[in-house]
Short mmCIF file of C-alpha atoms in Angstrom, two decimals:
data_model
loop_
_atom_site.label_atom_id
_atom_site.label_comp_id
_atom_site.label_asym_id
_atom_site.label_seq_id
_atom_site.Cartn_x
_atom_site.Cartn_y
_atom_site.Cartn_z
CA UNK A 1 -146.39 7.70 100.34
CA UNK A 2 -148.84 6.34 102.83
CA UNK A 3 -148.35 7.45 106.46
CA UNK A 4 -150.48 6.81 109.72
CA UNK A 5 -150.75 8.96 112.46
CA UNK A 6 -152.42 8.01 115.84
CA UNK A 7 -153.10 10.13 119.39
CA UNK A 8 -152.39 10.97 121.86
CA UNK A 9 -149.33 9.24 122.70
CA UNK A 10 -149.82 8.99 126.13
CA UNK A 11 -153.03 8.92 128.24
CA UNK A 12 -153.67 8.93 132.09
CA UNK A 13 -157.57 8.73 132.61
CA UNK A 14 -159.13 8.32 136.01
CA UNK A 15 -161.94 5.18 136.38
CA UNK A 16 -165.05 5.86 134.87
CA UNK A 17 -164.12 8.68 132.47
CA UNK A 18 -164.66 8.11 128.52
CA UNK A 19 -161.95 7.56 125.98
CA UNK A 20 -161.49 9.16 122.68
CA UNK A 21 -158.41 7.63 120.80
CA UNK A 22 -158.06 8.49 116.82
CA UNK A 23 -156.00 7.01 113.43
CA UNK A 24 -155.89 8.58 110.57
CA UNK A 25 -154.07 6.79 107.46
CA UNK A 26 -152.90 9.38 104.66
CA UNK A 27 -152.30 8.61 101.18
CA UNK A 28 -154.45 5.74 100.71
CA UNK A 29 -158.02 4.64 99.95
CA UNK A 30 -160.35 2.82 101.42
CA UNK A 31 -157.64 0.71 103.52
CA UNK A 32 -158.36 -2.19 105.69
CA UNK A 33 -158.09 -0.19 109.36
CA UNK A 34 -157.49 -2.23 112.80
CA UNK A 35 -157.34 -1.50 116.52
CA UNK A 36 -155.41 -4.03 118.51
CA UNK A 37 -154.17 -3.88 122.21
CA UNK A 38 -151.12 -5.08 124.11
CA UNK A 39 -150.93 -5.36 127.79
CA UNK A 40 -147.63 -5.14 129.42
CA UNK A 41 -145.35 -8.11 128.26
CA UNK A 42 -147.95 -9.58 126.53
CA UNK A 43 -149.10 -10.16 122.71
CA UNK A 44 -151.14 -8.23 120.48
CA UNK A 45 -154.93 -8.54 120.75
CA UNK A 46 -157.29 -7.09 118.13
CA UNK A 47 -159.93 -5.53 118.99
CA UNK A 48 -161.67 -4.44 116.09
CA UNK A 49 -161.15 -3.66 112.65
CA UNK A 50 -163.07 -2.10 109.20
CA UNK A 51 -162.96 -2.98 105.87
CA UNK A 52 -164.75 0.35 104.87
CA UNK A 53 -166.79 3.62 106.11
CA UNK A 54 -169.30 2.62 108.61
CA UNK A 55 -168.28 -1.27 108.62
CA UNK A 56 -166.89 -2.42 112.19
CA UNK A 57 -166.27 -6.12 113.08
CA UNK A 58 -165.39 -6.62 116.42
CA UNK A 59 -163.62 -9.40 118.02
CA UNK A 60 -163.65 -9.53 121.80
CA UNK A 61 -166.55 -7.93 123.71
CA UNK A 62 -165.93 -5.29 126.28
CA UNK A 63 -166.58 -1.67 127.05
CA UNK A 64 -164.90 -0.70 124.23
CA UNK A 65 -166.56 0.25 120.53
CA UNK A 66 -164.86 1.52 117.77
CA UNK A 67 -166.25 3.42 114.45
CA UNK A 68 -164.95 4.62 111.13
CA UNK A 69 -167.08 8.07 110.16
CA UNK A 70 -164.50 8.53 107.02
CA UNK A 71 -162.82 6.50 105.00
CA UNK A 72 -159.50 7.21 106.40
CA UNK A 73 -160.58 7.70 110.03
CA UNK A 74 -160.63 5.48 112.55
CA UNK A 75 -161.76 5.83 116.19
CA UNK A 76 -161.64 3.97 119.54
CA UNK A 77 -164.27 4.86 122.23
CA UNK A 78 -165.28 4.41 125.97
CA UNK A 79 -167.88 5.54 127.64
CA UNK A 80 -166.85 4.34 131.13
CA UNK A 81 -162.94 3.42 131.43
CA UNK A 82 -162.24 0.60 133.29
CA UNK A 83 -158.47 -0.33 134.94
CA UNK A 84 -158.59 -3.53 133.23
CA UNK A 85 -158.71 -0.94 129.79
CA UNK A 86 -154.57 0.05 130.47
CA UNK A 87 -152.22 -0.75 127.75
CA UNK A 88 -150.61 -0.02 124.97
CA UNK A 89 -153.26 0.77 121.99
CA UNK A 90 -152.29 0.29 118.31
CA UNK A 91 -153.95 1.25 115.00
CA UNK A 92 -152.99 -0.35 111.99
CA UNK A 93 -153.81 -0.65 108.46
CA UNK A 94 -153.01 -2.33 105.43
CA UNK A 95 -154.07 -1.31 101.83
CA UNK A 96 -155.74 -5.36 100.96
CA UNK A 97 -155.73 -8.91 102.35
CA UNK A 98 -152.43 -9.52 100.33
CA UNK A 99 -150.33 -7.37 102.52
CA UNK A 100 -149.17 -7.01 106.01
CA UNK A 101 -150.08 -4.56 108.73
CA UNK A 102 -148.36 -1.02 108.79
CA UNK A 103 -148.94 0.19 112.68
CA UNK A 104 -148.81 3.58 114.32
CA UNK A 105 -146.65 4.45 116.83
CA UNK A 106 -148.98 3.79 119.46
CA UNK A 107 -150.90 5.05 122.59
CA UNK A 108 -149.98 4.42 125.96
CA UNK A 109 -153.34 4.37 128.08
CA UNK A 110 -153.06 4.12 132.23
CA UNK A 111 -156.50 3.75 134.06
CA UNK A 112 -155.83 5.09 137.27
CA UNK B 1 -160.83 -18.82 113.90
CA UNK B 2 -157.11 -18.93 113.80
CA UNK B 3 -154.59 -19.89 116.79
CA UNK B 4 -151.21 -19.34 116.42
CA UNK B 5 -148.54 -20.78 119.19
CA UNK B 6 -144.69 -19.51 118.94
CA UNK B 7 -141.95 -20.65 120.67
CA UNK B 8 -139.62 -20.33 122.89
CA UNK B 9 -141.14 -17.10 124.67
CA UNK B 10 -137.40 -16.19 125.80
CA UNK B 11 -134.14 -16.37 124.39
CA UNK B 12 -131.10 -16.02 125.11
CA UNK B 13 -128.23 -15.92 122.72
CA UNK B 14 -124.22 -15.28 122.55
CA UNK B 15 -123.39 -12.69 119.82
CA UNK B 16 -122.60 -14.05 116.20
CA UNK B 17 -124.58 -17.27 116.91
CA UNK B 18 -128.55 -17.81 115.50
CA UNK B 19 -131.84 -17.73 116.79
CA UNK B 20 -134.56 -19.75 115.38
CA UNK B 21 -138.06 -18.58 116.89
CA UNK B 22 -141.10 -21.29 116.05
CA UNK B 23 -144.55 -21.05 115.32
CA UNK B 24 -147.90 -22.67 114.44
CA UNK B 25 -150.88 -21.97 113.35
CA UNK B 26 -154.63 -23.92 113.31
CA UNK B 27 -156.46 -22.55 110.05
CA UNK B 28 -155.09 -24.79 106.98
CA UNK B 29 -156.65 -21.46 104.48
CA UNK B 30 -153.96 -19.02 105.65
CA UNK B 31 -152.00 -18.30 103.23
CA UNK B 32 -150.14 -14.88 104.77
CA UNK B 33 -147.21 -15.28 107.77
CA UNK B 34 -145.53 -11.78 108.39
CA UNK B 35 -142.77 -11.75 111.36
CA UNK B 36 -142.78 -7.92 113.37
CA UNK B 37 -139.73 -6.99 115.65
CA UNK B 38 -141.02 -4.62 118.36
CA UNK B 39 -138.17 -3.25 120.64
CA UNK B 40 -139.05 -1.71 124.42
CA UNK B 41 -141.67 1.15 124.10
CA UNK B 42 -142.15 0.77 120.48
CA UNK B 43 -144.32 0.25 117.69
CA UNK B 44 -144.24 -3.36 115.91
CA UNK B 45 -141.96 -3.35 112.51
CA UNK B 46 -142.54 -5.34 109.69
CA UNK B 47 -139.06 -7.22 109.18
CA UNK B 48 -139.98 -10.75 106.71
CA UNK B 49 -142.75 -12.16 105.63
CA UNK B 50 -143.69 -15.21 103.82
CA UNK B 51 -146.97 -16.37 101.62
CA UNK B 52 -148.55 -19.33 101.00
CA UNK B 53 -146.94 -20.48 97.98
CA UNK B 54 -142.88 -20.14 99.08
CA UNK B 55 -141.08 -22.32 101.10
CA UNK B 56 -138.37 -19.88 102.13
CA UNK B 57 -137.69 -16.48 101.79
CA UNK B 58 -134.63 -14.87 102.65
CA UNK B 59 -133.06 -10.95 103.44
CA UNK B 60 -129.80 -10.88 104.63
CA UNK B 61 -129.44 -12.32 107.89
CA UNK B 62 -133.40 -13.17 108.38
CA UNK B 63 -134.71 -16.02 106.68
CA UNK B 64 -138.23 -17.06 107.37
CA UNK B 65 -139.10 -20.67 106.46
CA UNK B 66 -143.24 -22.26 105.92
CA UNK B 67 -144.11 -25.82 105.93
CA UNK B 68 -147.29 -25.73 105.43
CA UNK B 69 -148.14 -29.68 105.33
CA UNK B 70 -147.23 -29.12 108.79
CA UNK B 71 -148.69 -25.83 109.08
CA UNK B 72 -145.45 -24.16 111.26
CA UNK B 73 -143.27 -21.70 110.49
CA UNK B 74 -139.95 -20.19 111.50
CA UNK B 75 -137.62 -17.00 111.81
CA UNK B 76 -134.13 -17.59 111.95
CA UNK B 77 -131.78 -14.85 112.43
CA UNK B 78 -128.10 -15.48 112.10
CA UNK B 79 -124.73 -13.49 113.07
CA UNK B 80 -126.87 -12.03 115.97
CA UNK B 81 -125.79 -8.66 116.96
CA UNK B 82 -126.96 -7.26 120.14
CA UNK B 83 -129.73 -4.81 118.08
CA UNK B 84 -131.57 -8.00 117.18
CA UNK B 85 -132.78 -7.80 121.13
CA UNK B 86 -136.35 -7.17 121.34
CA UNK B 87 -138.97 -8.87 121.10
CA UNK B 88 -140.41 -10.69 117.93
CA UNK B 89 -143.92 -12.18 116.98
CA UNK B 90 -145.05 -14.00 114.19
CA UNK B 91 -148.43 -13.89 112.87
CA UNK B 92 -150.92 -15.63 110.14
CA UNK B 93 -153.43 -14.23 108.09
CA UNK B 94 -156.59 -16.14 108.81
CA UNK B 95 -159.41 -16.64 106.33
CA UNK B 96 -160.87 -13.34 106.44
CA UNK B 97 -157.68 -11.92 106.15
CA UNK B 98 -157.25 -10.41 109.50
CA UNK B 99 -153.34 -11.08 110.98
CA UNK B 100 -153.71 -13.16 114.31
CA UNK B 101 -150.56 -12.80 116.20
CA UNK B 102 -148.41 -15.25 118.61
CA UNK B 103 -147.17 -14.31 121.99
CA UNK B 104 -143.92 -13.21 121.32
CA UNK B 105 -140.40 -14.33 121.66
CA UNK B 106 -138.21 -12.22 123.66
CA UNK B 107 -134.83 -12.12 122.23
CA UNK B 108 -131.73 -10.70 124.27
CA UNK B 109 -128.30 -11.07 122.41
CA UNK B 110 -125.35 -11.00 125.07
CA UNK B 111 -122.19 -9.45 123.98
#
């Protein structure tokens, strides 16, 4: 069966220090891998997402980049955290277009 | 791109009677409309979803329904209990297949 495992689960990182968050999807191929971010009370924003190794489309620029070195590896990157970067940061992936999203349980990122 | 709009963003319900959560969406080529349930603290759940080419789809107590002349579609949960409170968001599938999601409905069932 297909699993997805994402960390840390928490984060506290001061202003200015870079973020390393990972996803890793298991028992799959080549799935369809997303980063999206909620803000407290709010809705989910994507943020980027990768239809294959090396392949990143992303949807709202900001300090944040995001890249896929395998094909079941997925990573989200700062170089300079900012406070306006705290939320709640989730990976998901889906195996095709026909299906819906499958997310992991989350990090919880404070910018202090 | 796509722009989906749900409605109401709260709501409040006795136990045992139904909530009906609304949404829209912009791009006419989506053809996928998956409702999550996330409760506090937690990860978004999968609980119906609906394609392009059915009207209505139904698992016990959750029925999702898609016009899609009028391009809206709703979640209507009946027989609330008081786990049905969190907070629930529909989303579409927009032409390059990536889910774009409402706001979110918050649900709270009082006993």
């Amino acid at each position: 069966s297909q699993t997805i495992h994402q960390w840390p689960a928490t984060l506290v990182q001061p202003v200015g220090s870079p973020l390393s968050l990972e996803c890793t999807v298991e028992g799959t191929s080549n799935p369809n891998l997303y980063w999206y971010r909620q803000a407290a009370g709010r809705g989910l924003q994507l943020l980027f997402y990768s239809v294959g190794i090396g392949q990143i489309s992303s949807e709202v620029p900001q300090n944040l980049s995001a890249s896929r070195p395998q094909d079941r590896q997925f990573i989200l990157s700062s170089k300079k955290l900012l406070l306006s970067d705290s939320g709640f940061y989730l990976c998901a992936w889906r195996p095709d277009s026909r299906y819906g999203y499958t997310f992991g349980s989350g990090t919880r990122l404070t910018v202090v | 791109g796509e722009n989906v709009e749900q409605h109401p963003s709260t709501l409040s319900v006795q136990e045992g009677d139904s909530a009906v959560i609304k949404c829209t969406y912009s791009d006419s080529a989506s053809n996928y409309f998956p409702w999550y349930k996330q409760e506090l603290g937690k990860r978004p759940q999968l609980i119906i979803d609906i394609r392009s080419n059915v009207g209505e789809k139904k698992d016990q107590r959750i029925a999702v329904t898609l016009n899609k002349t009028a391009k809206h579609f709703s979640l209507h949960i009946t027989e609330t209990q008081p786990e049905d409170s969190a907070v629930y968001f529909c989303a579409a599938a927009d032409s390059w297949g990536k889910l774009q999601f409402g706001a979110g409905t918050q649900v709270v069932v009082t006993p």
